[in-house]
Tab-separated table of C-alpha atoms in Angstrom:
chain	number	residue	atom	x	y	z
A	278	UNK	CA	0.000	0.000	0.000
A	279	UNK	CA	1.271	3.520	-0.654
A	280	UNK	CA	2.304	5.945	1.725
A	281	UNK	CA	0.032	8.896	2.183
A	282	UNK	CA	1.879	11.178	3.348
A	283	UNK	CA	5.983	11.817	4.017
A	284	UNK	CA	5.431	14.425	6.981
A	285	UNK	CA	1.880	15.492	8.684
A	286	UNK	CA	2.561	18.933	9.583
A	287	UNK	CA	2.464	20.457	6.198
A	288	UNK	CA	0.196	20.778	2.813
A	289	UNK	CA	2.085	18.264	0.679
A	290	UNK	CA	2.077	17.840	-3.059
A	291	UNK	CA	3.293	15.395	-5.076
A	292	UNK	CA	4.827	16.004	-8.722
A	293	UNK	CA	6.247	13.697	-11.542
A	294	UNK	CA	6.720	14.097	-15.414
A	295	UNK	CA	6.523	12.100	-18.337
A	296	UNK	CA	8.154	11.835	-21.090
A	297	UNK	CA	12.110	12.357	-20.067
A	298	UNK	CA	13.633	9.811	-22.792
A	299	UNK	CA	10.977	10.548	-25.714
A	300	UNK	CA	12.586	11.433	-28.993
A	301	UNK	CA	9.612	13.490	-30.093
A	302	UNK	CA	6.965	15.302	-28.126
A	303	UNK	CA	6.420	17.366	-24.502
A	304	UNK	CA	7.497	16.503	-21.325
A	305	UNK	CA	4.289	16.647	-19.234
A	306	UNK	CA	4.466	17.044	-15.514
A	307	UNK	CA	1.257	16.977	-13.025
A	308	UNK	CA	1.739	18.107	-9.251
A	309	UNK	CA	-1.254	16.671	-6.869
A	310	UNK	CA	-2.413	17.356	-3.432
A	311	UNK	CA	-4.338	14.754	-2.432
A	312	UNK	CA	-6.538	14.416	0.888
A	313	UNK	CA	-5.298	13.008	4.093
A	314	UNK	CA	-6.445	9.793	3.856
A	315	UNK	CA	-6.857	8.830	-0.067
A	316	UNK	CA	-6.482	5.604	-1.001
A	317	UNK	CA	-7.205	3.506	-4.356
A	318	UNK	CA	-6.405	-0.097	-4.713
A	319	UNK	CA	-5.808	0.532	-8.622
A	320	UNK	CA	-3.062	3.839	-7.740
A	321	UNK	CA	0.691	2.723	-7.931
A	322	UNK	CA	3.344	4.085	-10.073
A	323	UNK	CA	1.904	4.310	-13.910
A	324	UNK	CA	3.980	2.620	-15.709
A	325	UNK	CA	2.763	-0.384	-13.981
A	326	UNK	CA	-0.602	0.287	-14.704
A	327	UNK	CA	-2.413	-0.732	-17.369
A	328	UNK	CA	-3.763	2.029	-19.719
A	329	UNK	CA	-7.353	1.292	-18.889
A	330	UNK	CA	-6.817	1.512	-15.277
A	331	UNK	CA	-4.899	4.648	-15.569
A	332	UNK	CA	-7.571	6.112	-17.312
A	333	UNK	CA	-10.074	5.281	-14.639
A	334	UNK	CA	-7.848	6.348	-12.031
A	335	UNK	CA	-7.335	9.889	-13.771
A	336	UNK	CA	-11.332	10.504	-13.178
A	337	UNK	CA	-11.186	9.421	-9.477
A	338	UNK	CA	-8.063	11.497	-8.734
A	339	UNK	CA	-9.293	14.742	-10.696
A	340	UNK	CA	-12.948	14.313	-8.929
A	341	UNK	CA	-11.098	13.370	-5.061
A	342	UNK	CA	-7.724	15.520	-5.171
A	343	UNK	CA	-7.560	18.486	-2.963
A	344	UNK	CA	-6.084	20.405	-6.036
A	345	UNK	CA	-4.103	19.419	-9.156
A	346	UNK	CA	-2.081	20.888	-12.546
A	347	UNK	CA	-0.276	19.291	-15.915
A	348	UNK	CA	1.732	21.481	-17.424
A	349	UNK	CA	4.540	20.924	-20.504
A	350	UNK	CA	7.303	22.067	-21.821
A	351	UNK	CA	7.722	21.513	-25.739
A	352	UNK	CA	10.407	20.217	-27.784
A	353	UNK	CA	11.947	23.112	-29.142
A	354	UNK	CA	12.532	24.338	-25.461
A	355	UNK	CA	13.604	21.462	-24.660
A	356	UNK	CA	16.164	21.474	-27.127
A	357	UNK	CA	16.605	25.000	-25.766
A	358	UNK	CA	17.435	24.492	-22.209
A	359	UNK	CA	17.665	20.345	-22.106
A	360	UNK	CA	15.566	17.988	-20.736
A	361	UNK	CA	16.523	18.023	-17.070
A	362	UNK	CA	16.080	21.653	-16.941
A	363	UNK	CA	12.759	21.622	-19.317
A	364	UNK	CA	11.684	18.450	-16.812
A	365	UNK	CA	12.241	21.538	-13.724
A	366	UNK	CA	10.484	24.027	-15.094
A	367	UNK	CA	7.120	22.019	-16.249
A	368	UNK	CA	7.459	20.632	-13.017
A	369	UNK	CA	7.344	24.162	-11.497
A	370	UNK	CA	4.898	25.053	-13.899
A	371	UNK	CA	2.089	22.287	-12.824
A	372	UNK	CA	2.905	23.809	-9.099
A	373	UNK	CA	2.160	27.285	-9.952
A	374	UNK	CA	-1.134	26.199	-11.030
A	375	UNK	CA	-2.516	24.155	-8.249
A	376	UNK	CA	-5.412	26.047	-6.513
A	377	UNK	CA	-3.535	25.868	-3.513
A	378	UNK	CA	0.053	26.455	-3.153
A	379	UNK	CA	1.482	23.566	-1.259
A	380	UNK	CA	3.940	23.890	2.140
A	381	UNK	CA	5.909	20.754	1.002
A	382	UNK	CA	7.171	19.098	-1.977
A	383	UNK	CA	7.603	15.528	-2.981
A	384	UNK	CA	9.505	14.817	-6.272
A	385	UNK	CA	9.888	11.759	-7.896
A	386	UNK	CA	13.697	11.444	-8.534
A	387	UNK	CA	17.152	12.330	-6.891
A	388	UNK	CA	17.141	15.903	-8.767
A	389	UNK	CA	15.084	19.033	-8.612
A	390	UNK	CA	15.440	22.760	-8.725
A	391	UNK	CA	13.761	24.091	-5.526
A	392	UNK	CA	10.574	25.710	-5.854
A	393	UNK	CA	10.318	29.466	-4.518
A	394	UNK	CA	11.102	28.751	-0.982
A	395	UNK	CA	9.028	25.638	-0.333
A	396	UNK	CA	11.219	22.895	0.788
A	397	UNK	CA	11.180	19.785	-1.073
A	398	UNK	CA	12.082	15.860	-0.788
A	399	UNK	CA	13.350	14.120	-3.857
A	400	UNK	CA	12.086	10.338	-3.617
A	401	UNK	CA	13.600	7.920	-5.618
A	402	UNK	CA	10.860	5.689	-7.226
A	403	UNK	CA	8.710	7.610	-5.596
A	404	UNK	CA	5.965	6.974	-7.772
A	405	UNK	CA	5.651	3.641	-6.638
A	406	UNK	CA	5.964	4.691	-2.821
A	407	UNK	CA	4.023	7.511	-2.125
A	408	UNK	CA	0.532	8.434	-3.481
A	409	UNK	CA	0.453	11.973	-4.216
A	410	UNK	CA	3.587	10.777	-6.593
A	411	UNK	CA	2.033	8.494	-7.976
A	412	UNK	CA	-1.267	10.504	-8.601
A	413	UNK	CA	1.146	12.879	-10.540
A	414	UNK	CA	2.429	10.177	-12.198
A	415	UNK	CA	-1.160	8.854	-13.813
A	416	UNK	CA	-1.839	12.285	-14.475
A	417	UNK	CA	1.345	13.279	-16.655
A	418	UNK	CA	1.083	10.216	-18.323
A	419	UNK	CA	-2.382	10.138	-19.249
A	420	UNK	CA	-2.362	13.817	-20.606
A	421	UNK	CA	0.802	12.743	-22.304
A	422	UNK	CA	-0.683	10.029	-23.746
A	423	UNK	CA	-3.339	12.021	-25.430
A	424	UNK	CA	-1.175	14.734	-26.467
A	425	UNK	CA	0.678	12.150	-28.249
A	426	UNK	CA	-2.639	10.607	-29.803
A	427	UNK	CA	-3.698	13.666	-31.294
A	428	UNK	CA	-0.329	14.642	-32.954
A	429	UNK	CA	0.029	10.529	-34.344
A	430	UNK	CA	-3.669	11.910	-36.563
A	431	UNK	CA	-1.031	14.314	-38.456
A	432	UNK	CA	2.173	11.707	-38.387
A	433	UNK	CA	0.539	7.794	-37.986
A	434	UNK	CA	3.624	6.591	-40.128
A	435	UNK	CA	5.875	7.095	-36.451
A	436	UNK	CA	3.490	4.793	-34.037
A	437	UNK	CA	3.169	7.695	-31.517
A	438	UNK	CA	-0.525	6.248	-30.783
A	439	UNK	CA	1.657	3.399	-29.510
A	440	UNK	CA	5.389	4.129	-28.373
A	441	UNK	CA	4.149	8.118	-27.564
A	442	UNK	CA	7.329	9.386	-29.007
A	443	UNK	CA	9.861	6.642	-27.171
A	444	UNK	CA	12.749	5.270	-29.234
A	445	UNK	CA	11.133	2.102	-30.573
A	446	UNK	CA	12.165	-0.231	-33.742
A	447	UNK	CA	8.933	1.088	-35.774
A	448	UNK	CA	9.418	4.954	-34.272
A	449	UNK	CA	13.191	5.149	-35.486
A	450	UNK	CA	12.369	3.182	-39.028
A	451	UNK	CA	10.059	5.683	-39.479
A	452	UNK	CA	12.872	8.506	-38.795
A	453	UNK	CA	15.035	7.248	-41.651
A	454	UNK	CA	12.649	6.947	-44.323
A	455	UNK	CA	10.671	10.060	-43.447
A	456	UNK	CA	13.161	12.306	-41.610
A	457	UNK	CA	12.280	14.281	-38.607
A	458	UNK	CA	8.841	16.266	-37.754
A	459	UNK	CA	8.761	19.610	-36.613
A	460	UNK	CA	7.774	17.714	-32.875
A	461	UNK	CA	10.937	15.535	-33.196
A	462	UNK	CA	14.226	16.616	-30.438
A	463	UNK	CA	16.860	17.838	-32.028
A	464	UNK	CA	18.988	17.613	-29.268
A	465	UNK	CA	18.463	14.348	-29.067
A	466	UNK	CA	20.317	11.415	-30.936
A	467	UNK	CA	17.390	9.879	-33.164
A	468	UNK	CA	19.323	7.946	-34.936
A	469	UNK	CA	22.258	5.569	-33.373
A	470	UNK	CA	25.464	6.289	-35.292
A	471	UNK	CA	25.891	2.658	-35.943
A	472	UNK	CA	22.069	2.339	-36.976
A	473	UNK	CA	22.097	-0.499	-34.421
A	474	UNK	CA	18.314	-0.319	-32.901
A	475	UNK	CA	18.332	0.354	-29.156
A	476	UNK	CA	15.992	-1.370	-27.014
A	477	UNK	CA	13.175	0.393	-25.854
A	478	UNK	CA	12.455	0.532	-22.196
A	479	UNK	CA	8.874	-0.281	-22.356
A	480	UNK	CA	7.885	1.868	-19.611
A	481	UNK	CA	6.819	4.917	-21.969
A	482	UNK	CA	4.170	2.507	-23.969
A	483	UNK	CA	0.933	3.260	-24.014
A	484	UNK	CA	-0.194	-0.300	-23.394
């Protein structure tokens, strides 16, 4: 069972983001303050989570949370500022939207830039241990994952409706024979210099 909370003095949210080792596409974060005593059986860290229960967990944690946010930051920024930094800031964007500005911070990770003068923990795998992380975490990647359906309508020949802009065998095929999109990372290496496929870590699919 998740933790619900990592200290009981303070309003505590919970952030993640999605979308870190895409080639193509956002990086989506959510931050989530969720009541005292939530609980879900279905809410764990999403990439464990089938995309159907996701999806029903996204209702029941938009309908139960105290407040929450998704915000992104788009490819060309992050090709601007990289994709630690563009991770940060839509991070830090999702907080400046919540309703309520939270006392304390849990991040999903070992990094993070703090947030005005809120203090922060950084949790590694945190999304699996504590449920305000893991809220954030169902939330960044749903929105992601519809984000990413909507732009594989203009470009189905990459499989984004299926590997949402990870580094798959189909999504880098596609790459050589139809060069890059205006959504691709530039910063990014698309293409291995040996053309040797990489395998994909299966945790950005949509299934």
């Amino acid at each position: 069972m998740l933790r619900t909370r990592y200290q009981d003095i303070l309003l505590e949210a919970g952030c993640d983001e999605v979308g870190r080792g895409c080639l193509a596409g956002p990086v989506f974060a959510a931050a989530v303050i969720l009541p005292a005593k939530f609980k879900h059986p279905l809410l764990n860290d999403s990439k464990q989570m089938k995309a159907s229960d996701r999806d029903k967990l996204r209702k029941v944690i938009e309908k139960k949370a105290i407040c929450f946010a998704v915000a992104s930051v788009d490819n060309e920024e992050i090709d601007r500022i990289n994709i630690l930094q563009a991770s940060f800031k839509a991070m830090h964007l999702a907080l400046e939207q919540l309703s309520q500005q939270p006392e304390y911070i849990l991040v999903d990770g070992n990094r993070f830039n703090p947030y005005k003068n809120v203090p922060h923990s950084c949790i590694v795998q945190g999304d699996g241990l504590y449920a305000s992380i893991a809220a954030a975490s169902v939330l960044a990647k749903t929105y992601r994952d519809e984000y990413m359906q909507q732009l594989h309508a203009a470009y189905p020949q990459y499989g984004w409706n299926t590997n949402v802009g990870y580094g798959t065998k189909v999504h880098r095929d596609a790459i050589k024979a139809f060069g890059e999109t205006p959504y691709h990372r530039k910063s990014f290496r698309l293409l291995p210099d040996d053309q040797l496929e990489l395998e994909l870590d299966f945790e950005g699919s949509i299934e």
